[in-house]
Amino acid sequence: MIMGGICTRACAFCNVATGMPNALDRDEPASVGRAVAKMGLSHVVITSVDRDDLPDGGAQHFVETIRAIRASAPGTTIEILTPDFLRKPGALETVVAARPDVFNHNLETVPSNYLTVRPGARYFHSIRLLQRVKELDPTIFTKSGIMVGLGEERNEVLQLMDDLRTADVDFLTIGQYLQPTRKHHAVIRYVTPEEFKSFETVGYTKGFLVVASSPLTRSSHHAGEDFEKLKAARLARPSVAA
């Protein structure tokens, strides 16, 4: 996670500290690049807190981190898990131009939950962000994820899948929400393994290249293995941009 440990938003599911973040560490991208090379990572996921205090939402810092990894570890594939860069003109275009291998932006939950679960974000802005990535560079894999157990209805999850496929998103993750502390949003229910399997099956029928759906699925869990699945699934589907 880059850009510090203090987030400018206060989502009801997240246990990251909220407040005014510290100034960016300008040496951080180079440090990340060196660390990736030293650990010999074949695939790396770079994420961040929300940085609404910055004019570009931290977009350039993502770019510099991608470039530093490519310089220090050219064989490493890069997945980024970004904020929504809300109302930051040109931020998304800047990041896409750095050509990460996977662009991940999580919806987190269905739109009816946004006011209580993700109040600082807008559902259709996030959908449009993912769609715009594909418009700018169809070769970049796009990915999004949600948590279930927050009071959503099944039909809402299926509609969310349709919205993501309309945006040409390649990869969907679905996992069980777990309450970090008593002050966070309560778990409304625990979704059964059978329901997770059903979501996976439906997701594939709707056209996702990869669907990871289980109680313990997390956005970046097994990301390297799933990247290999993405590449194989694209090759097996000639109509998808290569």
Coordinates of C-alpha atoms in Angstrom, one line a residue, residues 29-217:
P29 CA 8.2 4.6 -5.7
A30 CA 11.9 3.9 -5.9
S31 CA 11.8 2.0 -2.6
V32 CA 8.9 -0.1 -3.8
G33 CA 10.8 -0.9 -7.0
R34 CA 13.9 -2.0 -5.0
A35 CA 11.7 -4.1 -2.6
V36 CA 10.0 -5.9 -5.5
A37 CA 13.3 -6.7 -7.1
K38 CA 14.9 -7.9 -3.8
M39 CA 12.0 -10.2 -3.1
G40 CA 12.0 -11.6 -6.6
L41 CA 8.3 -11.1 -7.1
S42 CA 6.8 -12.4 -10.3
H43 CA 3.5 -10.4 -9.8
V44 CA 2.8 -7.5 -7.5
V45 CA -0.3 -5.7 -6.4
I46 CA 0.0 -2.0 -5.6
T47 CA -2.9 -0.3 -3.8
S48 CA -3.3 2.9 -1.8
V49 CA -5.5 4.8 0.6
D50 CA -7.8 7.5 -0.9
R51 CA -6.0 10.7 -1.3
D52 CA -8.7 13.3 -2.1
D53 CA -6.3 15.9 -0.6
L54 CA -4.1 15.7 -3.7
P55 CA -4.9 17.5 -7.0
D56 CA -4.6 14.3 -8.9
G57 CA -5.8 11.9 -6.2
G58 CA -2.3 10.3 -6.2
A59 CA -2.4 9.3 -9.8
Q60 CA 1.1 10.4 -10.6
H61 CA 2.4 8.6 -7.5
F62 CA 0.9 5.4 -9.0
V63 CA 2.6 6.1 -12.3
E64 CA 6.0 6.7 -10.7
T65 CA 5.6 3.4 -8.7
I66 CA 4.8 1.5 -11.8
R67 CA 7.8 3.0 -13.6
A68 CA 10.1 2.2 -10.7
I69 CA 9.0 -1.4 -10.6
R70 CA 9.5 -1.8 -14.3
A71 CA 13.0 -0.3 -14.0
S72 CA 14.0 -2.5 -11.1
A73 CA 12.1 -5.7 -11.9
P74 CA 11.3 -5.7 -15.6
G75 CA 9.9 -9.3 -15.5
T76 CA 7.4 -8.5 -12.8
T77 CA 3.8 -8.1 -13.9
I78 CA 1.9 -5.2 -12.1
E79 CA -1.7 -5.1 -10.8
I80 CA -2.9 -1.8 -9.4
L81 CA -5.9 -1.5 -7.0
T82 CA -6.9 2.2 -7.2
P83 CA -9.2 4.7 -5.6
D84 CA -11.8 6.3 -7.9
F85 CA -9.8 9.5 -8.3
L86 CA -13.2 11.3 -7.9
R87 CA -13.4 14.6 -9.7
K88 CA -9.7 14.7 -10.5
P89 CA -9.5 15.6 -14.2
G90 CA -6.9 13.5 -16.2
A91 CA -6.0 11.3 -13.2
L92 CA -7.3 8.1 -14.7
E93 CA -5.8 8.8 -18.1
T94 CA -2.4 9.4 -16.5
V95 CA -2.4 6.0 -14.7
V96 CA -3.7 4.1 -17.7
A97 CA -0.9 5.6 -19.9
A98 CA 1.6 3.8 -17.5
R99 CA 0.1 0.5 -18.7
P100 CA -0.3 -1.6 -15.7
D101 CA -1.0 -5.3 -16.5
V102 CA -4.2 -5.3 -14.4
F103 CA -6.3 -2.3 -13.4
N104 CA -8.5 -3.1 -10.4
H105 CA -11.0 -0.8 -8.8
N106 CA -13.5 -2.4 -6.4
L107 CA -17.2 -1.5 -6.3
E108 CA -17.2 -3.1 -2.8
T109 CA -21.0 -3.5 -2.7
V110 CA -24.3 -3.0 -4.5
P111 CA -25.5 0.6 -5.2
S112 CA -28.3 0.5 -2.6
N113 CA -25.7 0.2 0.1
Y114 CA -23.5 3.0 -1.0
L115 CA -24.9 5.7 1.4
T116 CA -24.2 3.5 4.4
V117 CA -21.2 1.4 3.3
R118 CA -19.2 3.6 0.8
P119 CA -20.6 7.1 1.3
G120 CA -17.7 9.0 -0.2
A121 CA -18.0 7.2 -3.6
R122 CA -20.5 7.0 -6.4
Y123 CA -21.4 3.6 -7.9
F124 CA -21.9 4.7 -11.5
H125 CA -18.7 6.8 -11.3
S126 CA -16.8 3.6 -10.5
I127 CA -18.5 1.7 -13.3
R128 CA -17.6 4.5 -15.7
L129 CA -14.0 4.5 -14.5
L130 CA -13.6 0.8 -15.3
Q131 CA -15.3 1.3 -18.7
R132 CA -13.0 4.2 -19.5
V133 CA -9.9 2.1 -18.8
K134 CA -10.9 -0.3 -21.6
E135 CA -11.7 2.6 -23.9
L136 CA -8.2 4.1 -23.3
D137 CA -6.4 0.7 -23.6
P138 CA -8.3 -2.5 -24.4
T139 CA -5.2 -4.6 -23.7
I140 CA -5.2 -3.9 -20.0
F141 CA -7.1 -6.4 -17.9
T142 CA -9.8 -4.8 -15.7
K143 CA -11.0 -6.2 -12.4
S144 CA -13.4 -5.4 -9.7
G145 CA -14.7 -6.9 -6.5
I146 CA -17.5 -6.9 -4.0
M147 CA -18.2 -8.1 -0.5
V148 CA -21.5 -9.9 0.3
G149 CA -23.3 -10.2 3.6
L150 CA -24.0 -6.5 3.8
G151 CA -27.7 -6.7 3.3
E152 CA -27.7 -7.0 -0.5
E153 CA -30.3 -9.0 -2.4
R154 CA -29.3 -11.7 -4.9
N155 CA -30.9 -9.8 -7.8
E156 CA -28.8 -6.7 -6.9
V157 CA -25.6 -8.8 -7.2
L158 CA -26.7 -10.1 -10.6
Q159 CA -27.5 -6.6 -11.8
L160 CA -24.0 -5.5 -10.6
M161 CA -22.5 -8.2 -12.7
D162 CA -24.4 -6.9 -15.7
D163 CA -23.2 -3.4 -15.0
L164 CA -19.6 -4.6 -14.9
R165 CA -19.9 -6.6 -18.1
T166 CA -21.4 -3.6 -19.8
A167 CA -18.1 -1.9 -18.8
D168 CA -16.2 -4.9 -20.3
V169 CA -14.7 -5.8 -17.0
D170 CA -12.7 -9.1 -17.2
F171 CA -12.4 -10.3 -13.7
L172 CA -14.8 -10.3 -10.7
T173 CA -14.1 -11.2 -7.1
I174 CA -16.8 -11.9 -4.5
G175 CA -16.0 -12.5 -0.9
Q176 CA -17.7 -12.6 2.5
Y177 CA -17.7 -9.3 4.4
L178 CA -16.2 -9.6 7.9
Q179 CA -16.7 -6.8 10.4
P180 CA -13.3 -5.4 11.5
T181 CA -14.5 -3.9 14.8
R182 CA -17.8 -3.2 16.6
K183 CA -17.9 0.3 15.3
H184 CA -17.9 -0.9 11.6
H185 CA -20.9 -2.0 9.6
A186 CA -22.4 -5.2 11.0
V187 CA -22.5 -8.5 9.1
I188 CA -26.1 -8.9 8.0
R189 CA -25.7 -12.5 7.2
Y190 CA -23.1 -15.2 6.2
V191 CA -23.5 -16.3 2.6
T192 CA -23.4 -20.0 2.1
P193 CA -20.6 -21.7 0.0
E194 CA -23.4 -22.9 -2.3
E195 CA -24.5 -19.3 -3.0
F196 CA -20.9 -18.3 -3.7
K197 CA -20.6 -21.2 -6.2
S198 CA -23.8 -20.1 -7.8
F199 CA -22.4 -16.5 -8.2
E200 CA -19.3 -18.0 -9.8
T201 CA -21.3 -20.0 -12.3
V202 CA -23.5 -17.1 -13.2
G203 CA -20.5 -14.8 -13.6
Y204 CA -18.9 -17.1 -16.1
T205 CA -22.2 -17.3 -18.1
K206 CA -22.3 -13.5 -18.2
G207 CA -18.9 -13.4 -19.8
F208 CA -16.2 -12.7 -17.2
L209 CA -12.9 -14.2 -18.1
V210 CA -12.2 -15.1 -14.4
V211 CA -14.6 -15.2 -11.4
A212 CA -13.3 -15.8 -7.9
S213 CA -16.2 -16.3 -5.5
S214 CA -15.9 -17.9 -2.1
P215 CA -16.3 -16.9 1.6
L216 CA -12.5 -16.3 1.9
T217 CA -12.0 -14.6 -1.5

